[in-house]
Short mmCIF file of C-alpha atoms in Angstrom, two decimals:
data_model
loop_
_atom_site.label_atom_id
_atom_site.label_comp_id
_atom_site.label_asym_id
_atom_site.label_seq_id
_atom_site.Cartn_x
_atom_site.Cartn_y
_atom_site.Cartn_z
CA MET A 1 -8.17 -49.96 -40.64
CA LEU A 2 -6.73 -47.98 -37.80
CA PRO A 3 -7.74 -49.44 -33.80
CA PRO A 4 -10.47 -47.22 -31.70
CA LEU A 5 -8.77 -44.72 -29.93
CA HIS A 6 -8.62 -45.53 -26.45
CA PRO A 7 -11.11 -42.87 -23.90
CA LEU A 8 -7.52 -41.14 -22.72
CA GLY A 9 -6.86 -40.73 -26.82
CA VAL A 10 -10.23 -39.26 -27.84
CA VAL A 11 -10.28 -36.49 -24.68
CA THR A 12 -6.92 -35.80 -25.51
CA ARG A 13 -7.33 -35.18 -29.09
CA ILE A 14 -10.79 -33.14 -28.04
CA GLY A 15 -8.14 -31.10 -25.77
CA ALA A 16 -5.37 -30.57 -28.32
CA GLY A 17 -8.32 -29.27 -30.66
CA LEU A 18 -9.11 -26.82 -28.53
CA ALA A 19 -5.87 -25.96 -28.27
CA VAL A 20 -5.46 -25.47 -31.73
CA GLY A 21 -8.44 -23.15 -32.11
CA GLY A 22 -7.04 -20.79 -29.30
CA ALA A 23 -3.68 -20.46 -31.64
CA VAL A 24 -5.88 -19.77 -34.82
CA ILE A 25 -7.67 -16.95 -32.70
CA ALA A 26 -4.79 -15.58 -31.31
CA ALA A 27 -2.92 -15.00 -35.01
CA ALA A 28 -6.03 -13.47 -36.12
CA ASN A 29 -5.14 -10.89 -32.87
CA ALA A 30 -2.08 -10.78 -34.10
CA ILE A 31 -2.81 -9.24 -37.25
CA ALA A 32 -6.25 -7.69 -35.95
CA LEU A 33 -5.36 -5.92 -32.71
CA PRO A 34 -4.77 -2.22 -32.98
CA ARG A 35 -1.16 -0.61 -31.65
CA LEU A 36 -1.07 2.65 -30.35
CA THR A 37 1.51 4.93 -32.51
CA PRO A 38 2.47 8.24 -31.56
CA PRO A 39 0.85 10.81 -33.07
CA ARG A 40 4.28 11.93 -34.85
CA SER A 41 7.71 10.36 -35.42
CA ARG A 42 9.97 9.36 -32.72
CA SER A 43 12.97 11.14 -34.49
CA GLU A 44 11.06 14.17 -34.47
CA PRO A 45 12.09 17.16 -31.88
CA VAL A 46 10.13 17.73 -28.76
CA VAL A 47 9.34 21.19 -29.59
CA ASP A 48 6.93 20.01 -33.09
CA PRO A 49 3.55 21.46 -33.28
CA VAL A 50 0.79 20.04 -30.43
CA THR A 51 -1.03 17.53 -32.65
CA VAL A 52 -3.86 16.35 -29.62
CA VAL A 53 -5.91 19.25 -29.09
CA ASP A 54 -8.20 17.33 -26.47
CA PRO A 55 -7.73 18.59 -22.98
CA VAL A 56 -6.25 15.52 -21.13
CA THR A 57 -6.84 15.00 -17.48
CA VAL A 58 -5.11 12.34 -15.89
CA VAL A 59 -6.24 10.28 -12.25
CA VAL A 60 -4.22 8.21 -10.40
CA PRO A 61 -5.47 6.46 -6.99
CA ALA A 62 -2.74 6.44 -5.18
CA ARG A 63 -2.81 3.92 -1.82
CA ASN A 64 0.51 3.22 0.21
CA GLU A 65 2.58 3.27 -3.29
CA ALA A 66 5.35 5.79 -1.95
CA ASP A 67 8.02 3.91 -3.91
CA ARG A 68 6.27 4.32 -7.01
CA ILE A 69 4.53 7.03 -7.39
CA THR A 70 7.88 9.19 -7.78
CA ALA A 71 8.57 7.25 -11.19
CA LEU A 72 5.05 7.83 -12.21
CA ILE A 73 5.16 11.22 -11.94
CA ALA A 74 8.42 12.04 -14.00
CA ASP A 75 7.08 10.01 -16.83
CA LEU A 76 4.08 12.29 -16.64
CA ARG A 77 5.64 15.73 -16.24
CA ALA A 78 7.58 13.97 -19.86
CA GLN A 79 4.63 13.42 -22.03
CA ARG A 80 4.47 15.98 -24.91
CA GLY A 81 2.11 16.23 -27.63
CA LEU A 82 -1.00 17.46 -25.51
CA SER A 83 -2.30 20.92 -25.64
CA THR A 84 -3.89 20.65 -21.83
CA LEU A 85 -2.60 18.03 -19.27
CA ARG A 86 -3.78 18.24 -15.93
CA VAL A 87 -3.01 15.56 -13.29
CA LEU A 88 -4.92 14.39 -9.73
CA ILE A 89 -3.11 12.50 -7.40
CA LEU A 90 -5.59 11.30 -4.93
CA ASP A 91 -3.73 9.62 -1.72
CA ASP A 92 -6.21 7.52 -0.24
CA GLU A 93 -5.91 7.10 3.35
CA SER A 94 -2.11 6.27 2.80
CA SER A 95 0.35 5.26 5.79
CA ASP A 96 3.57 5.15 4.27
CA GLY A 97 4.57 9.29 3.37
CA THR A 98 2.62 8.81 -0.62
CA PRO A 99 1.48 11.95 -0.02
CA ASP A 100 4.71 13.59 0.57
CA VAL A 101 6.36 11.80 -1.50
CA ALA A 102 3.87 12.97 -4.10
CA ARG A 103 4.52 16.54 -3.69
CA ARG A 104 8.27 16.27 -3.69
CA ALA A 105 7.86 14.91 -7.04
CA PHE A 106 5.83 17.70 -8.70
CA ALA A 107 8.69 19.86 -7.90
CA GLY A 108 6.44 22.92 -8.43
CA ASP A 109 4.64 21.52 -11.38
CA GLY A 110 1.45 24.00 -11.71
CA ARG A 111 -0.04 21.04 -13.43
CA PHE A 112 -0.03 18.24 -10.77
CA ALA A 113 -2.53 18.37 -7.61
CA LEU A 114 -2.81 16.07 -4.39
CA ILE A 115 -6.28 15.05 -3.64
CA ARG A 116 -5.80 13.86 0.14
CA ASN A 117 -9.18 11.02 1.37
CA THR A 118 -9.11 10.51 5.09
CA GLU A 119 -11.55 7.84 4.82
CA PRO A 120 -12.77 4.81 4.40
CA PRO A 121 -14.77 4.12 1.13
CA PRO A 122 -18.60 4.23 1.92
CA PRO A 123 -20.80 0.83 2.51
CA GLY A 124 -21.38 -0.32 -1.21
CA TRP A 125 -17.93 0.80 -2.82
CA LEU A 126 -14.19 -0.61 -3.14
CA GLY A 127 -11.15 1.09 -2.02
CA LYS A 128 -10.14 1.88 -5.64
CA THR A 129 -13.39 2.55 -7.26
CA ALA A 130 -14.58 5.15 -4.25
CA ALA A 131 -11.21 6.56 -4.60
CA CYS A 132 -11.63 7.10 -8.45
CA HIS A 133 -15.02 7.84 -8.53
CA GLY A 134 -14.08 10.94 -5.95
CA ALA A 135 -10.84 12.13 -8.19
CA ALA A 136 -12.99 11.74 -11.05
CA GLU A 137 -15.69 14.10 -9.45
CA HIS A 138 -13.29 16.58 -8.66
CA ALA A 139 -11.53 16.39 -12.22
CA SER A 140 -15.16 17.73 -13.29
CA ARG A 141 -14.87 20.70 -11.59
CA LEU A 142 -11.77 21.93 -13.42
CA MET A 143 -13.23 20.62 -16.89
CA ASN A 144 -14.95 22.84 -19.79
CA PRO A 145 -18.77 21.61 -19.40
CA GLN A 146 -19.12 21.90 -23.28
CA ARG A 147 -15.05 20.11 -23.97
CA PRO A 148 -14.42 18.21 -20.86
CA GLY A 149 -11.73 16.03 -23.39
CA VAL A 150 -10.45 12.79 -22.62
CA LEU A 151 -9.92 11.44 -19.27
CA VAL A 152 -7.07 8.89 -18.11
CA PHE A 153 -6.72 6.42 -15.34
CA LEU A 154 -3.87 5.65 -14.43
CA ASP A 155 -2.04 3.06 -11.98
CA ALA A 156 0.63 4.17 -9.73
CA ASP A 157 2.94 1.33 -11.53
CA VAL A 158 2.27 1.59 -14.61
CA ARG A 159 5.57 3.28 -16.87
CA LEU A 160 5.13 5.72 -19.80
CA ALA A 161 7.21 6.62 -22.78
CA PRO A 162 6.81 10.65 -23.44
CA ASP A 163 3.92 9.88 -26.47
CA ALA A 164 1.78 7.42 -24.13
CA LEU A 165 -0.77 10.01 -23.53
CA ALA A 166 -0.85 11.38 -26.63
CA ALA A 167 -0.83 8.07 -28.93
CA ALA A 168 -3.91 7.02 -26.78
CA ALA A 169 -5.89 9.87 -26.61
CA ALA A 170 -5.58 10.36 -30.70
CA GLU A 171 -6.22 6.38 -30.33
CA LEU A 172 -9.66 7.27 -28.77
CA ARG A 173 -10.77 9.85 -31.14
CA ARG A 174 -9.66 8.40 -34.37
CA SER A 175 -11.42 5.13 -33.30
CA ARG A 176 -14.73 7.17 -31.97
CA ALA A 177 -14.91 5.00 -29.13
CA ALA A 178 -15.97 5.69 -25.43
CA LEU A 179 -12.88 3.95 -23.75
CA VAL A 180 -9.73 2.81 -24.68
CA SER A 181 -7.91 -0.13 -23.01
CA PRO A 182 -3.88 0.69 -23.86
CA TRP A 183 -2.80 -2.93 -23.09
CA PRO A 184 0.59 -2.16 -20.87
CA ARG A 185 3.65 -4.29 -21.28
CA GLN A 186 3.16 -6.26 -18.14
CA GLU A 187 7.05 -6.74 -16.70
CA ALA A 188 7.65 -10.10 -14.51
CA GLU A 189 10.86 -10.80 -13.15
CA SER A 190 10.58 -13.85 -10.21
CA PRO A 191 9.50 -17.21 -11.09
CA VAL A 192 6.25 -17.05 -9.80
CA GLU A 193 5.47 -13.76 -11.61
CA ARG A 194 6.60 -15.26 -14.77
CA LEU A 195 4.42 -18.23 -14.79
CA VAL A 196 0.85 -16.27 -13.88
CA GLN A 197 1.73 -12.54 -15.72
CA PRO A 198 1.49 -13.44 -18.70
CA LEU A 199 -1.60 -15.41 -18.79
CA LEU A 200 -3.80 -11.56 -18.21
CA CYS A 201 -3.09 -10.97 -21.80
CA TRP A 202 -3.20 -14.61 -23.09
CA SER A 203 -5.83 -15.21 -21.40
CA TRP A 204 -8.46 -12.93 -23.61
CA PHE A 205 -5.51 -13.07 -27.04
CA ALA A 206 -6.34 -16.83 -27.59
CA THR A 207 -9.87 -16.83 -26.75
CA LEU A 208 -11.39 -13.74 -28.18
CA PRO A 209 -11.13 -12.59 -31.86
CA ILE A 210 -10.57 -8.88 -31.32
CA GLY A 211 -11.59 -7.57 -34.78
CA ALA A 212 -14.98 -8.39 -34.09
CA ALA A 213 -15.09 -7.23 -30.00
CA ASN A 214 -13.56 -3.90 -30.95
CA ARG A 215 -15.97 -3.51 -33.25
CA ASN A 216 -19.41 -4.53 -31.96
CA THR A 217 -21.16 -3.14 -28.17
CA ARG A 218 -21.33 -6.61 -26.76
CA PRO A 219 -20.84 -6.50 -23.38
CA SER A 220 -19.79 -10.03 -23.54
CA MET A 221 -16.73 -9.22 -25.64
CA ALA A 222 -15.39 -6.32 -23.38
CA VAL A 223 -11.42 -6.06 -22.92
CA ALA A 224 -9.98 -3.91 -20.57
CA CYS A 225 -7.33 -3.23 -18.25
CA GLY A 226 -8.13 -1.02 -15.21
CA GLN A 227 -3.77 -0.04 -15.13
CA PHE A 228 -4.51 1.97 -18.19
CA LEU A 229 -7.68 3.40 -18.96
CA VAL A 230 -8.61 6.33 -21.59
CA PHE A 231 -12.19 7.48 -21.56
CA ASP A 232 -14.68 10.03 -23.91
CA ALA A 233 -14.88 12.34 -20.38
CA ALA A 234 -18.35 12.88 -21.63
CA ALA A 235 -18.84 9.46 -22.32
CA TYR A 236 -18.19 8.44 -18.62
CA TYR A 237 -19.67 11.36 -16.61
CA ARG A 238 -22.91 10.12 -18.62
CA ILE A 239 -23.00 6.80 -17.37
CA GLY A 240 -22.32 8.19 -13.69
CA GLY A 241 -18.66 7.19 -13.59
CA HIS A 242 -17.19 4.79 -11.21
CA ALA A 243 -20.27 4.86 -9.28
CA ALA A 244 -21.64 2.50 -11.95
CA VAL A 245 -19.18 -0.49 -10.83
CA ALA A 246 -18.42 0.72 -6.61
CA ASP A 247 -18.69 -2.18 -5.46
CA LYS A 248 -17.48 -4.24 -8.35
CA LEU A 249 -13.37 -6.59 -8.25
CA THR A 250 -13.17 -5.83 -11.62
CA GLU A 251 -14.32 -2.59 -12.11
CA ASP A 252 -12.29 -2.12 -15.34
CA LEU A 253 -14.20 -4.77 -17.31
CA ASP A 254 -17.29 -4.04 -15.44
CA ILE A 255 -17.27 -0.31 -16.50
CA ALA A 256 -16.25 -1.07 -20.30
CA ARG A 257 -19.30 -3.39 -19.94
CA ALA A 258 -21.33 -0.42 -18.63
CA LEU A 259 -20.33 1.72 -21.63
CA ARG A 260 -21.44 -1.40 -23.81
CA ARG A 261 -24.88 -1.85 -22.59
CA ARG A 262 -25.31 2.15 -23.36
CA GLY A 263 -23.93 1.28 -26.44
CA GLU A 264 -20.70 2.88 -26.34
CA ARG A 265 -17.99 1.33 -28.04
CA THR A 266 -14.62 -0.19 -25.91
CA ILE A 267 -11.44 -1.21 -27.79
CA VAL A 268 -8.22 -2.55 -26.58
CA ALA A 269 -4.82 -1.73 -28.48
CA ALA A 270 -1.27 -2.67 -27.54
CA ALA A 271 0.39 -0.23 -25.92
CA ARG A 272 3.94 -2.09 -26.62
CA ASP A 273 6.34 0.42 -25.80
CA LEU A 274 4.52 3.27 -24.82
CA ALA A 275 3.27 1.55 -21.21
CA SER A 276 4.64 -0.88 -19.28
CA CYS A 277 3.75 -2.49 -15.94
CA ARG A 278 5.05 -4.54 -12.82
CA MET A 279 1.91 -5.11 -11.06
CA TYR A 280 3.28 -7.11 -7.95
CA THR A 281 7.28 -7.73 -6.76
CA ASP A 282 6.96 -11.04 -4.69
CA PRO A 283 4.63 -14.40 -4.52
CA THR A 284 2.57 -12.72 -1.29
CA GLU A 285 1.23 -9.71 -3.10
CA LEU A 286 0.85 -12.23 -6.54
CA ARG A 287 -1.25 -14.20 -4.36
CA GLU A 288 -3.00 -11.41 -2.35
CA GLY A 289 -3.98 -9.32 -5.44
CA TYR A 290 -4.92 -12.54 -7.50
CA THR A 291 -7.29 -14.08 -4.82
CA ARG A 292 -9.21 -10.98 -4.31
CA TRP A 293 -10.94 -11.02 -7.72
CA LEU A 294 -10.80 -14.60 -9.13
CA TRP A 295 -13.62 -16.03 -7.49
CA THR A 296 -16.23 -13.52 -9.71
CA ALA A 297 -14.23 -14.48 -12.95
CA PHE A 298 -16.28 -17.05 -14.19
CA GLY A 299 -19.98 -16.31 -12.65
CA SER A 300 -19.94 -18.55 -9.97
CA PRO A 301 -18.03 -21.73 -7.64
CA VAL A 302 -19.93 -24.20 -11.04
CA GLY A 303 -18.17 -22.00 -13.99
CA SER A 304 -14.88 -21.72 -12.00
CA ILE A 305 -15.00 -26.05 -12.02
CA VAL A 306 -16.26 -25.91 -15.43
CA VAL A 307 -13.24 -23.34 -16.90
CA SER A 308 -10.38 -25.08 -14.43
CA THR A 309 -11.54 -28.63 -15.78
CA LEU A 310 -11.44 -27.24 -19.73
CA ALA A 311 -9.04 -25.54 -19.08
CA THR A 312 -7.24 -28.75 -18.01
CA VAL A 313 -8.00 -30.95 -21.32
CA THR A 314 -7.29 -28.19 -23.22
CA TYR A 315 -3.90 -27.18 -22.16
CA VAL A 316 -2.77 -29.75 -18.92
CA LEU A 317 -3.59 -32.85 -20.56
CA PRO A 318 -1.97 -32.37 -23.94
CA PRO A 319 1.13 -32.09 -22.68
CA VAL A 320 0.84 -35.30 -20.58
CA ALA A 321 0.10 -37.16 -23.60
CA LEU A 322 3.09 -36.05 -25.35
CA LEU A 323 5.13 -37.80 -22.40
CA PHE A 324 3.67 -40.57 -21.32
CA GLY A 325 1.15 -41.33 -24.34
CA ARG A 326 1.47 -43.82 -27.55
CA GLY A 327 0.47 -43.57 -30.91
CA ARG A 328 -1.43 -41.52 -32.49
CA THR A 329 -2.64 -40.15 -28.87
CA ARG A 330 1.22 -38.55 -28.00
CA GLY A 331 0.89 -36.97 -32.03
CA TRP A 332 -2.47 -35.42 -30.86
CA GLY A 333 -0.56 -34.48 -27.24
CA ALA A 334 2.80 -32.90 -29.10
CA ALA A 335 0.12 -30.75 -31.35
CA GLY A 336 -1.81 -29.71 -28.66
CA TYR A 337 0.95 -28.34 -26.68
CA ALA A 338 2.52 -27.15 -29.45
CA ALA A 339 -0.49 -25.03 -30.37
CA ALA A 340 -0.76 -23.43 -26.74
CA ALA A 341 3.21 -22.64 -26.83
CA ALA A 342 2.52 -20.98 -30.28
CA SER A 343 -0.85 -18.58 -28.85
CA ARG A 344 1.40 -17.91 -25.44
CA LEU A 345 4.42 -16.72 -27.58
CA MET A 346 2.31 -14.66 -30.38
CA ALA A 347 0.42 -13.21 -27.20
CA ARG A 348 3.80 -12.10 -25.99
CA ALA A 349 4.93 -10.33 -28.90
CA ALA A 350 1.38 -8.55 -29.44
CA GLU A 351 2.02 -7.33 -25.86
CA THR A 352 5.89 -6.05 -26.21
CA GLY A 353 6.25 -5.23 -29.76
CA GLY A 354 9.16 -7.17 -30.96
CA ARG A 355 10.42 -11.00 -31.51
CA PRO A 356 9.87 -13.31 -28.34
CA ARG A 357 13.11 -14.01 -26.70
CA LEU A 358 14.60 -16.84 -24.96
CA ARG A 359 12.62 -16.15 -21.44
CA ASP A 360 9.49 -16.22 -23.75
CA LEU A 361 10.22 -19.37 -25.06
CA ALA A 362 11.44 -20.75 -21.71
CA ASP A 363 8.07 -18.80 -20.09
CA ALA A 364 5.62 -20.34 -23.38
CA ALA A 365 7.48 -23.90 -22.87
CA THR A 366 6.13 -23.92 -19.17
CA HIS A 367 1.96 -22.76 -20.23
CA PRO A 368 0.93 -26.15 -18.58
CA ALA A 369 2.22 -24.99 -14.65
CA SER A 370 1.05 -21.80 -15.38
CA VAL A 371 -2.25 -22.94 -16.06
CA LEU A 372 -2.61 -25.23 -13.49
CA GLY A 373 -1.00 -22.22 -11.00
CA LEU A 374 -4.11 -19.90 -12.11
CA ILE A 375 -6.73 -23.10 -10.74
CA HIS A 376 -4.47 -22.88 -7.59
CA LEU A 377 -5.43 -19.49 -7.66
CA THR A 378 -8.84 -19.23 -8.86
CA ALA A 379 -9.55 -22.48 -5.74
CA ALA A 380 -7.70 -20.06 -2.83
CA SER A 381 -10.28 -17.43 -3.78
CA HIS A 382 -13.61 -19.44 -3.30
CA PHE A 383 -12.04 -20.39 -0.12
CA ARG A 384 -10.81 -17.31 1.01
CA ARG A 385 -14.24 -16.02 0.05
CA ARG A 386 -16.38 -18.68 1.66
CA ARG A 387 -14.01 -17.57 4.77
CA GLY A 388 -14.64 -13.85 5.05
CA ARG A 389 -10.32 -13.71 4.55
CA LEU A 390 -10.50 -11.53 1.26
CA ARG A 391 -7.88 -8.47 2.09
CA TRP A 392 -6.58 -6.01 -0.61
CA LYS A 393 -3.59 -3.28 0.98
CA GLY A 394 -4.89 -3.67 4.59
CA ARG A 395 -8.52 -3.29 3.71
CA ASP A 396 -10.96 -6.48 4.21
CA LEU A 397 -13.40 -7.58 2.16
CA ASP A 398 -16.31 -9.43 2.46
CA GLY A 399 -17.93 -12.34 0.02
CA SER A 400 -19.60 -9.64 -1.84
CA GLY A 401 -16.93 -7.56 -2.69
CA ARG A 402 -17.81 -4.45 -0.41
CA ARG A 403 -15.82 -3.02 2.69
CA PRO A 404 -17.71 -4.71 6.04
CA GLU A 405 -19.23 -1.91 7.79
CA GLY A 406 -18.47 -1.72 11.68
#
């Protein structure tokens, strides 16, 4: 008879079992996750017949994006496979010359227009939601009411391949969804970025069966990435647009949930080499970006404690048991650590569309540190919220996510 497991061994076994379950979900998602596909072969010339007949309107909210907006405009000017394209860049009180940089990048292209917003967001609104709503209202006046087509929201730090918009619009119509969220390949260069950024994709890829999530309309199973959102324009305006999520820090998820509550389908799809994004370029920017919203991620401080504890048991304890445990405890620790690294690698492969590189293997090996880093950022987010120290792009946020009045 085998000796009974020590309590540490029991907890390690539980954590390893959960990690293995996450790896199983990730393996299923590696098969089920839709991939954006250009509506024509990349080998065909640019002058091929147009395949996407829906008019496509792109909205880009831009606040102090002078160093990024030129590259995105160049990518948008190079889009192909669309019958109609119009692009609205909304400058949101920028102080770094973003409007002038954008106008120069237009280079006289009549499909592009600049909208200036010189007022702070009204009470009850966040800066980004107000900017998106204002630009979308402007866009609605340019649309044919009988055929509004496709409405796309892009962040200024997204980079697009020439077929990206055509592929996204084609997927929207093929899936008959109200929203397609193409998941951009997340680029990370610095050590801090590489520690945290891959968790964006992994967090849902290893926990949510995407095949089922994309087929149903449960709000709790929505996945969306605000960097790149592709709406059926009519469905977007039916829910009131961004007014439905005016004060939400996670407006991308919340607008997907608002659509689902109306019985509409929303889906996530891997953009792979069609879209990429480097959200943050230094540790300070990354910390500010995550702490402004992580306090909302798990519903309450208690929810954050519960999730953080569960994450520690699942992804931190097994490697600790591998290093310091004995016998069966060490074996379970090895199994849990390997399963966690495998789920991380599968998420990265789905995101990039290629085989993991050596740096991906190295990043997966540091997964326990990544989880601890996210727990730290979550705690810091709650701390800052309680002390009214939430800020983003020069604007103060109070604990409710609204801009303080006065």
